mmCIF file of C-alpha atoms and ligand atoms in Angstrom:
data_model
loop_
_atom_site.group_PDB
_atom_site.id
_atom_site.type_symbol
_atom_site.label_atom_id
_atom_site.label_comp_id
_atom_site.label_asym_id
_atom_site.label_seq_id
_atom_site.Cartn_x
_atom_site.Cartn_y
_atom_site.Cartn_z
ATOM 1 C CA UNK G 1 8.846 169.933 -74.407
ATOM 2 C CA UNK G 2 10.826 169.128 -71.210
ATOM 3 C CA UNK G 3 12.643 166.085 -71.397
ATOM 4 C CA UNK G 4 14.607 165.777 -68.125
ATOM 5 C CA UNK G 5 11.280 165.456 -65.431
ATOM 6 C CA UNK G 6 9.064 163.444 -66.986
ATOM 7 C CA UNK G 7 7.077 159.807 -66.558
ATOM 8 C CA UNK G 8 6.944 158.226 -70.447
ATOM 9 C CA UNK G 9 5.643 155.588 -72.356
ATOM 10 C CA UNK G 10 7.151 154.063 -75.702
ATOM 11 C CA UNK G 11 5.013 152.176 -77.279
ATOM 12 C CA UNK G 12 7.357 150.105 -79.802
ATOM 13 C CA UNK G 13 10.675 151.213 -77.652
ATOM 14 C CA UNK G 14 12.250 147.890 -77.628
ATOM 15 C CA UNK G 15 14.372 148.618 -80.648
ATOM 16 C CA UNK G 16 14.751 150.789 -83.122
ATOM 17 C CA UNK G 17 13.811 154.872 -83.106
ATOM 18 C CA UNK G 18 11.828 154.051 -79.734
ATOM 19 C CA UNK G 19 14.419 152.478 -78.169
ATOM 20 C CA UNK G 20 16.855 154.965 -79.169
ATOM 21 C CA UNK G 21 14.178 158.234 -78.152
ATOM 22 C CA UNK G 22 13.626 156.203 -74.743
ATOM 23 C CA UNK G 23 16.982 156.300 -74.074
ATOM 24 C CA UNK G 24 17.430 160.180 -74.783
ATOM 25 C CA UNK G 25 14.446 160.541 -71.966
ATOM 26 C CA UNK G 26 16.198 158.204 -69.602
ATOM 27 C CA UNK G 27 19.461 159.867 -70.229
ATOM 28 C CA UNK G 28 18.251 163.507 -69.623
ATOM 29 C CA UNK G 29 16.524 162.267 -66.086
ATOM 30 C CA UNK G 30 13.001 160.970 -66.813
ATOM 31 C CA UNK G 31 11.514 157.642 -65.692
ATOM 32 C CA UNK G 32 11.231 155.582 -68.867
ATOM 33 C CA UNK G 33 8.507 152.597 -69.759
ATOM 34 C CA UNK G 34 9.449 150.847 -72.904
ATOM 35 C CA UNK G 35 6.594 148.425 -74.666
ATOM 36 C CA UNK G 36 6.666 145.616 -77.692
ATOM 37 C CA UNK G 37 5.629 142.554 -78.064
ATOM 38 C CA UNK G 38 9.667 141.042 -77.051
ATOM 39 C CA UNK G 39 10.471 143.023 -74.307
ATOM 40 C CA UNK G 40 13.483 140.514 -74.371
ATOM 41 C CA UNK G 41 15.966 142.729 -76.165
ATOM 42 C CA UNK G 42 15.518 144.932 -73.534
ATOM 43 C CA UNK G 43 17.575 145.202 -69.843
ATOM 44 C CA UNK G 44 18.220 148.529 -69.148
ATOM 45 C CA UNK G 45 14.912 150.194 -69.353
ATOM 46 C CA UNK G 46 11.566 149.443 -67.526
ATOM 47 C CA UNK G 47 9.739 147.300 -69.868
ATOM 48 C CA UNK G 48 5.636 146.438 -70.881
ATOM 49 C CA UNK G 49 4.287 143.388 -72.856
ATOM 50 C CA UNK G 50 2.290 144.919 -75.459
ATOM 51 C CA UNK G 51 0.296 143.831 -78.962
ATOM 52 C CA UNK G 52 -1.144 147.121 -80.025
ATOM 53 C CA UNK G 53 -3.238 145.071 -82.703
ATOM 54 C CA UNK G 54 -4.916 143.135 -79.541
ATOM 55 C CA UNK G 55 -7.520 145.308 -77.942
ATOM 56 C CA UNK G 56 -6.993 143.241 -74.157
ATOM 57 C CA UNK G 57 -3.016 143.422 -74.603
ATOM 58 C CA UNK G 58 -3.436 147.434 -74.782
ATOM 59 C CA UNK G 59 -5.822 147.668 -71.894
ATOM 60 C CA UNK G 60 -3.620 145.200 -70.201
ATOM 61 C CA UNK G 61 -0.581 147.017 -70.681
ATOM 62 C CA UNK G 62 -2.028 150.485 -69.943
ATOM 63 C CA UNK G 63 -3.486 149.201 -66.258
ATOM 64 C CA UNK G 64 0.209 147.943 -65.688
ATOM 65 C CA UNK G 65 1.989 151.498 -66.402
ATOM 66 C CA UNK G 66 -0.572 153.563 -64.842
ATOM 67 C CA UNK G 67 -0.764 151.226 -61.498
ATOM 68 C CA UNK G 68 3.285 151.691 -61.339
ATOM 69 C CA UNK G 69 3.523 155.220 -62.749
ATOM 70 C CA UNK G 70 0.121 157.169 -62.075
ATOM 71 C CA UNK G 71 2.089 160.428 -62.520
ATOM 72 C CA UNK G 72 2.728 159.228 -66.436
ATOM 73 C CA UNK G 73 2.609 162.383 -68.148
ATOM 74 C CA UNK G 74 4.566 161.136 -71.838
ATOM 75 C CA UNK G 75 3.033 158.417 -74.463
ATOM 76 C CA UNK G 76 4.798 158.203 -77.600
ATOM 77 C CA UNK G 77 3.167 155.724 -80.254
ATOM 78 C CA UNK G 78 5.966 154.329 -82.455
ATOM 79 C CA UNK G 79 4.816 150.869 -82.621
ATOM 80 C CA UNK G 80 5.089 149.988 -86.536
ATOM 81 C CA UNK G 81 5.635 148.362 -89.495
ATOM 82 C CA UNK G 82 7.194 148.706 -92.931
ATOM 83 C CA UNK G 83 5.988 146.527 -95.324
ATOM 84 C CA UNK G 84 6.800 146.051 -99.179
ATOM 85 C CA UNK G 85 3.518 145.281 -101.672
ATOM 86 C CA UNK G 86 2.875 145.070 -104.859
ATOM 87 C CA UNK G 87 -0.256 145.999 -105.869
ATOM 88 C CA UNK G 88 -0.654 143.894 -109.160
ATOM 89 C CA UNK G 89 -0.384 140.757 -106.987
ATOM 90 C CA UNK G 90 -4.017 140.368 -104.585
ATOM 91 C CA UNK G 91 -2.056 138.697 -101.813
ATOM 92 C CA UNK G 92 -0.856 142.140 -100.775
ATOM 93 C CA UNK G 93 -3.738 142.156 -99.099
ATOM 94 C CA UNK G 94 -2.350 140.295 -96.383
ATOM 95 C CA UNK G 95 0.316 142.980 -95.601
ATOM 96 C CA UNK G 96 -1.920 145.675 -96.358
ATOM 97 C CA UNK G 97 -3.915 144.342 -93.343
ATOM 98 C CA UNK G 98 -0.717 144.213 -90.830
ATOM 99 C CA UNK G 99 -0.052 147.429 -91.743
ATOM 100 C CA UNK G 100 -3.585 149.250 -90.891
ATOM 101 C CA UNK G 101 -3.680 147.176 -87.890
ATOM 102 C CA UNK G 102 -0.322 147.979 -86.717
ATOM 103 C CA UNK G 103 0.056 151.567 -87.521
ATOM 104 C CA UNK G 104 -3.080 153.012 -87.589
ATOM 105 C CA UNK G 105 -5.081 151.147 -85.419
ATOM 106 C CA UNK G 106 -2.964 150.376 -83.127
ATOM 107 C CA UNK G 107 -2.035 153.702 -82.722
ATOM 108 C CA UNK G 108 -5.666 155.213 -81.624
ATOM 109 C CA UNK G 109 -5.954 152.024 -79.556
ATOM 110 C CA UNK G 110 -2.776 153.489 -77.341
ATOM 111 C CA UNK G 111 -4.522 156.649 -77.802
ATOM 112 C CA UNK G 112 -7.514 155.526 -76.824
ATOM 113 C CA UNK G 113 -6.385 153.510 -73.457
ATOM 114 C CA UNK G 114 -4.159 156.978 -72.466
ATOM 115 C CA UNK G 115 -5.968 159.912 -73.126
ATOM 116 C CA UNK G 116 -8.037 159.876 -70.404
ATOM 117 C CA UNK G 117 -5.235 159.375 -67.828
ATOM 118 C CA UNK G 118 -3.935 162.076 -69.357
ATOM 119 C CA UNK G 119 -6.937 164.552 -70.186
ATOM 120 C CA UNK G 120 -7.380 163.325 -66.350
ATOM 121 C CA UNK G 121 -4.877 164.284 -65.326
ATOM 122 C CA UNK G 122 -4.896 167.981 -67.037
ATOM 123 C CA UNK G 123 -1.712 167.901 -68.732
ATOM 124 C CA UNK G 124 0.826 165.656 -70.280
ATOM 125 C CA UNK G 125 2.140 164.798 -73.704
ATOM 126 C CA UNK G 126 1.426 162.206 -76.973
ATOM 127 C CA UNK G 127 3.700 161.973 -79.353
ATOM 128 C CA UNK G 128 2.523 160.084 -82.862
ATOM 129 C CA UNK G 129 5.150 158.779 -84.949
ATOM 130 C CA UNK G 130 4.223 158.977 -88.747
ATOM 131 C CA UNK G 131 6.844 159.247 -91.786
ATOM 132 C CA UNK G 132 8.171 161.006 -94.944
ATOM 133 C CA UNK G 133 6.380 158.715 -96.661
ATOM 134 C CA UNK G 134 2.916 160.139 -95.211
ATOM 135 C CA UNK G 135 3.424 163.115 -97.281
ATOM 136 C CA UNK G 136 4.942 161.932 -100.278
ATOM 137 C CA UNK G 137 4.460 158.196 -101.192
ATOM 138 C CA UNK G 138 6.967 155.327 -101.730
ATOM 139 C CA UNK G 139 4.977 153.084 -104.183
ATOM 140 C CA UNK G 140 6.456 149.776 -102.858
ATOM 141 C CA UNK G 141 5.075 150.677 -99.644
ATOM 142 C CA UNK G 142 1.769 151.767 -100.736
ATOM 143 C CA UNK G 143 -0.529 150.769 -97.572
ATOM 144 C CA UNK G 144 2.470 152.069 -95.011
ATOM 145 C CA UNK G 145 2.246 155.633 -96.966
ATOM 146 C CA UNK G 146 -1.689 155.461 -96.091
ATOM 147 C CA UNK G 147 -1.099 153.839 -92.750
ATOM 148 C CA UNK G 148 1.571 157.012 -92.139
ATOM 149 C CA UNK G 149 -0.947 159.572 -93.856
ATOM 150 C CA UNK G 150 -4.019 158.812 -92.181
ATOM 151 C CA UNK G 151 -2.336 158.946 -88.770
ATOM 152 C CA UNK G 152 -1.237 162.316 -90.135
ATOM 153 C CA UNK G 153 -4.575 163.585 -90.385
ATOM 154 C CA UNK G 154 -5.842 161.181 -86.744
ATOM 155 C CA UNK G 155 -2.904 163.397 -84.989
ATOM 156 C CA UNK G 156 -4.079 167.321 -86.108
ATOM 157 C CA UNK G 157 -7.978 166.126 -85.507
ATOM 158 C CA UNK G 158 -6.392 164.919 -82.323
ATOM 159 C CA UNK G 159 -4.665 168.218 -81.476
ATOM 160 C CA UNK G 160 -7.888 169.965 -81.252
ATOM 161 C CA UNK G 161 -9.866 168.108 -79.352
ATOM 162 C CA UNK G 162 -7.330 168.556 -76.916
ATOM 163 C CA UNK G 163 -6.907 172.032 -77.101
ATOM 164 C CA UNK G 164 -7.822 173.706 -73.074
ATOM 165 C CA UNK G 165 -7.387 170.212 -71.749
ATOM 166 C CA UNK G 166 -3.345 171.156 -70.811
ATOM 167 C CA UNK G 167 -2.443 167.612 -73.436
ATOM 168 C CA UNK G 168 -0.240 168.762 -75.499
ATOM 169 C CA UNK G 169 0.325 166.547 -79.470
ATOM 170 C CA UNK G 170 3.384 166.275 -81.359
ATOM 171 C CA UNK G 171 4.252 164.411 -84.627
ATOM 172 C CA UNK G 172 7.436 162.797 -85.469
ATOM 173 C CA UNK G 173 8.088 162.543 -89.328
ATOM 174 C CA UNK G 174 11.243 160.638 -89.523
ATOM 175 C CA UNK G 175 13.156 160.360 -93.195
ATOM 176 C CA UNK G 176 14.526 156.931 -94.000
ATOM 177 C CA UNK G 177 16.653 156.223 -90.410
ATOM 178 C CA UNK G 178 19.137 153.395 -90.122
ATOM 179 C CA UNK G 179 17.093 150.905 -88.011
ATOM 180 C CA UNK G 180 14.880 148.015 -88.720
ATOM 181 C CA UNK G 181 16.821 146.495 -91.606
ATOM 182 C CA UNK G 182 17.271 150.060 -93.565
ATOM 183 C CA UNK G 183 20.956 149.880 -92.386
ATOM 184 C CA UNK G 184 21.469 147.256 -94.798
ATOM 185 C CA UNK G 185 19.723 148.168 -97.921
ATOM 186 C CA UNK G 186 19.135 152.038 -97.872
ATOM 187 C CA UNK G 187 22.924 154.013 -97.716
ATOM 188 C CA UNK G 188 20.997 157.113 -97.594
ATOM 189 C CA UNK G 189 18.881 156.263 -94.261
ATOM 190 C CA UNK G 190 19.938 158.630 -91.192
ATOM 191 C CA UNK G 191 22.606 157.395 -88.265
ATOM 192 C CA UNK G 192 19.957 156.934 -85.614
ATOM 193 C CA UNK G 193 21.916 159.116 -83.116
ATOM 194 C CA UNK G 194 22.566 161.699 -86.134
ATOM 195 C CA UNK G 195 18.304 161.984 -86.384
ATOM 196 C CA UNK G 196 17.579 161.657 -82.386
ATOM 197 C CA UNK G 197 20.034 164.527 -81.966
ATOM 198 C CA UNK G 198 18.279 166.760 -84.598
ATOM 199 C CA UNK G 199 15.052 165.879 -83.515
ATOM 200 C CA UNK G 200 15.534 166.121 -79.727
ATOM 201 C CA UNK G 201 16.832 169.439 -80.609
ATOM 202 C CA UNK G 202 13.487 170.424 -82.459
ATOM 203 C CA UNK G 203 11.070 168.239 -80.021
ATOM 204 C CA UNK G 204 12.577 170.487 -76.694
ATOM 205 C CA UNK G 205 12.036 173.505 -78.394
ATOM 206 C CA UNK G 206 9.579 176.236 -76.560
ATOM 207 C CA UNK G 207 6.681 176.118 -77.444
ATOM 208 C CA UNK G 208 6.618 172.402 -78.435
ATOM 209 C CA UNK G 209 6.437 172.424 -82.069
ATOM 210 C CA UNK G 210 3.489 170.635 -83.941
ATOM 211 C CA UNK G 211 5.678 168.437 -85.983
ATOM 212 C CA UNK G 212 9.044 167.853 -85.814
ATOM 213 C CA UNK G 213 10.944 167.550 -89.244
ATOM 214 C CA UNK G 214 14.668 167.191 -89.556
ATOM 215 C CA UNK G 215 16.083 168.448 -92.483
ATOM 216 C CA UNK G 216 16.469 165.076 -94.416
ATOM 217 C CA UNK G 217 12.845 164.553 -93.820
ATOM 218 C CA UNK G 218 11.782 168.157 -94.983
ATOM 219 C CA UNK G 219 11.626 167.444 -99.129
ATOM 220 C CA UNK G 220 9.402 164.660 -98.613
ATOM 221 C CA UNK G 221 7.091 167.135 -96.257
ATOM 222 C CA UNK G 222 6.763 169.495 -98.187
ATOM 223 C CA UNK G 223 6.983 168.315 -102.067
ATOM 224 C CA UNK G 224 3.987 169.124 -102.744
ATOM 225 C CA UNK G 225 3.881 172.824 -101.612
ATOM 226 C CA UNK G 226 7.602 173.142 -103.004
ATOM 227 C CA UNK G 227 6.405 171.608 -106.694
ATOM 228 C CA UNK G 228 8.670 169.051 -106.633
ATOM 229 C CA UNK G 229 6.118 165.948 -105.848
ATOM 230 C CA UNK G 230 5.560 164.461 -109.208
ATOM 231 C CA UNK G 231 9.170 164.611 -109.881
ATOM 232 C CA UNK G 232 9.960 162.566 -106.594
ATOM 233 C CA UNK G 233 7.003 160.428 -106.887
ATOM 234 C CA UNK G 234 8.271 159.148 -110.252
ATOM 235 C CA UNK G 235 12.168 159.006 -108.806
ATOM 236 C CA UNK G 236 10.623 157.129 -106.142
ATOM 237 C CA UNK G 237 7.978 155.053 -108.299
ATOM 238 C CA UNK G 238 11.311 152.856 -109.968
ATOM 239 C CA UNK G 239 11.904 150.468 -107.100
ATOM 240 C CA UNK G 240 8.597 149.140 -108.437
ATOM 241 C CA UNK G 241 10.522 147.758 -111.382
ATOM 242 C CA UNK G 242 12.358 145.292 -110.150
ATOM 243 C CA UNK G 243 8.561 143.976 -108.543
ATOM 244 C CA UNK G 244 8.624 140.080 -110.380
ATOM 245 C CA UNK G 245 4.718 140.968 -112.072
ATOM 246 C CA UNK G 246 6.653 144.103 -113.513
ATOM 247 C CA UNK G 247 8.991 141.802 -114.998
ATOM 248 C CA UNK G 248 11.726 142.239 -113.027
ATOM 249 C CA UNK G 249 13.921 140.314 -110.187
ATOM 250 C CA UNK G 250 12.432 141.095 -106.953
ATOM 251 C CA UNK G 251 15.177 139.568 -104.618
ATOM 252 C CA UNK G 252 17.706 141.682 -106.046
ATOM 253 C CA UNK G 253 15.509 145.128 -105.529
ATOM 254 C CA UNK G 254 17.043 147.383 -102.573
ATOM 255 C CA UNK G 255 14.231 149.996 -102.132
ATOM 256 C CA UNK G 256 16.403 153.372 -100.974
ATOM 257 C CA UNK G 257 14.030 156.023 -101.045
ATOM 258 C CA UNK G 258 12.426 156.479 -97.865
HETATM 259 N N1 LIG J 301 13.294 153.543 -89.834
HETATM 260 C C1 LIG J 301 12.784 154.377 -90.728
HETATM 261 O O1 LIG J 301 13.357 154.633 -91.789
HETATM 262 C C2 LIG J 301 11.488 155.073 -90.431
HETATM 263 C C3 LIG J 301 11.144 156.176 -91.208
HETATM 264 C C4 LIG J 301 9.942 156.841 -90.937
HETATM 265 C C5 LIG J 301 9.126 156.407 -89.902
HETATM 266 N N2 LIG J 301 9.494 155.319 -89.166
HETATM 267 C C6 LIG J 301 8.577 154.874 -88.107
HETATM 268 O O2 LIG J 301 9.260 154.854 -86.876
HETATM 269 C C7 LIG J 301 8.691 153.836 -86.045
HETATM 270 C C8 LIG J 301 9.800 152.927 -85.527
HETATM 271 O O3 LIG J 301 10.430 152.319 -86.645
HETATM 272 P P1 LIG J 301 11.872 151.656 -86.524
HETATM 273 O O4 LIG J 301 12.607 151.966 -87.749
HETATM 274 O O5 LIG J 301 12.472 151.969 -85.211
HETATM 275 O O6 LIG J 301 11.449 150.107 -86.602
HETATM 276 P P2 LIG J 301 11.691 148.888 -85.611
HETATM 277 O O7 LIG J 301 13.079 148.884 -85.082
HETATM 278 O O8 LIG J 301 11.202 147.688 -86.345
HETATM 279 O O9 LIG J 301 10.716 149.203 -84.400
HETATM 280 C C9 LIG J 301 9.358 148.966 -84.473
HETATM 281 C C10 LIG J 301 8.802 148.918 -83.069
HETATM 282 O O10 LIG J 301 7.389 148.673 -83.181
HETATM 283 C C11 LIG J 301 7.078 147.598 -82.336
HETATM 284 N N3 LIG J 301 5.929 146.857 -82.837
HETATM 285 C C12 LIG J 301 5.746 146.341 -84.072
HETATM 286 N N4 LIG J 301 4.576 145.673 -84.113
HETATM 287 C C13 LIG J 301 4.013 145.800 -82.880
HETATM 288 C C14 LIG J 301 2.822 145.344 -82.293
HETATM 289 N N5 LIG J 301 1.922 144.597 -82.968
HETATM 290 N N6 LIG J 301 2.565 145.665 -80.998
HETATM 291 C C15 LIG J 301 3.451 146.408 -80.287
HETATM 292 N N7 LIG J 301 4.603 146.860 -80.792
HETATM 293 C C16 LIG J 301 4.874 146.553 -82.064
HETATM 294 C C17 LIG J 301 8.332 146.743 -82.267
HETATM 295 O O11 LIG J 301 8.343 146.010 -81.060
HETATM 296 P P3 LIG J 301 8.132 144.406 -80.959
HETATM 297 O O12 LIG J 301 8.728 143.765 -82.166
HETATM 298 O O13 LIG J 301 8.805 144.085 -79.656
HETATM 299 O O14 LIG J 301 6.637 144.225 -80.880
HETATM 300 C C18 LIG J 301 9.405 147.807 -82.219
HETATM 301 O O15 LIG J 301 9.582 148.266 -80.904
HETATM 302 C C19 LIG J 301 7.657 153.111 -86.885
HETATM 303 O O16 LIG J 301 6.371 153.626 -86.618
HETATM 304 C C20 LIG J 301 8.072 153.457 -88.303
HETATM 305 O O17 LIG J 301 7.002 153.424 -89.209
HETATM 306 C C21 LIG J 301 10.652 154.651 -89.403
#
């Protein structure tokens, strides 16, 4: 994928992996949009006020891009949230809810209000935003590992009904990153600029891969074709213990397996 000529949308670019990726497009030439609900933290990118869970905010949003960029030929959907549950206790529900709404469907509702610019259009590129965690779960963030998985499986359904329409789809499956709080509690999470290096170098590869894994995310992949998936399910099962209706101290747990 060319990164140096193009017109792109992040959807959840105003922090984070978006904000970092939306910088890498600026930086290499292309005309970035960045979108959130706070566009505040943002002042050197083009910014758009948008609540993927709110069905006008999206259509909103999308008539605002396309009537100052109709030539938008990039929408990356990395709005999300990572939410801890425990599954013994019925108010998980509550995140569990967020985190469809968020992830999922907010993600086919940005699909949804940009395909047809960009089927339109004849060609383009989406790029969906899932996680290791979509492949192999992390217990204490059961619903997230569904959210992640099922947009797994949205994104290759995707991918061919777009096939002949010149709209090409790409999934990003990050490993644990340093942003959004992981810099604090997970020592193993990626440098941000360490993982937008290695996956910049994968995503502008010719042809434009599928997916684009970096090596730290590559285990969680593929565990289960490697045989190693029940033995980092249970390594990554024992955060659970320190859950309070497990018996254990919950303010003290520091989940580090992403
Ligand atoms: N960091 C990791 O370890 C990791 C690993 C694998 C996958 N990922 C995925 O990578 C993506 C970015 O994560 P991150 O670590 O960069 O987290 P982050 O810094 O918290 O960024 C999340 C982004 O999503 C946006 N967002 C959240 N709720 C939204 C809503 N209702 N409407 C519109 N935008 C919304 C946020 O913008 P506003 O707050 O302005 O709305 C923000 O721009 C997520 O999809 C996450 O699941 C992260």
């Amino acid at each position: 994928m060319d990164i140096t000529d193009r017109t792109v949308l992040v959807v959840g670019g105003t922090s984070g992996i978006g904000l970092g990726l939306a910088r890498r497009f600026a930086d290499a030439g292309s005309t970035v949009v960045v979108g959130g609900r706070d566009t505040s933290r943002v002042d050197d990118l083009e910014t758009v006020t948008v609540d993927v869970t709110d069905p006008g905010s999206v259509t909103r949003a999308r008539d605002t891009v396309l009537a100052a960029h109709p030539d938008l030929d990039v929408v990356v959907t990395m709005a999300g949230v990572m939410l801890l549950e425990d599954l013994r206790d019925p108010a998980h529900a509550e995140q569990a809810q967020t985190t469809i709404d968020v992830n999922l469907l907010g993600t086919l509702r940005i699909l949804d209000a940009f395909t047809p610019h960009l089927v339109g259009q004849g060609y383009g590129d989406v790029v969906t935003v899932t996680s290791g965690i979509g492949f192999l779960p992390f217990p204490i963030m059961a619903t997230y590992g569904a959210s992640k998985a099922a947009v797994h499986s949205y994104t290759e359904s995707l991918r061919a009904h777009l096939v002949g329409t010149g709209v090409g789809v790409t999934e990003l499956v990050p490993p644990a990153v340093a942003t959004a709080g992981q810099e604090l509690v997970n020592p193993n999470a990626l440098p941000l600029d360490a993982f937008l290096d290695e996956a910049l170098d994968l995503l502008t590869r010719t042809p434009t891969p599928h997916e684009v894994v970096v090596d730290r995310a590559r285990a969680l992949r593929w565990a289960e074709r490697d045989g190693t998936y029940a033995e980092l399910l249970a390594q990554r099962s024992r955060p659970l213990d320190a859950l309070p209706s497990h018996g254990g101290d919950h303010t003290t747990d520091t989940p580090s397996s992403r």
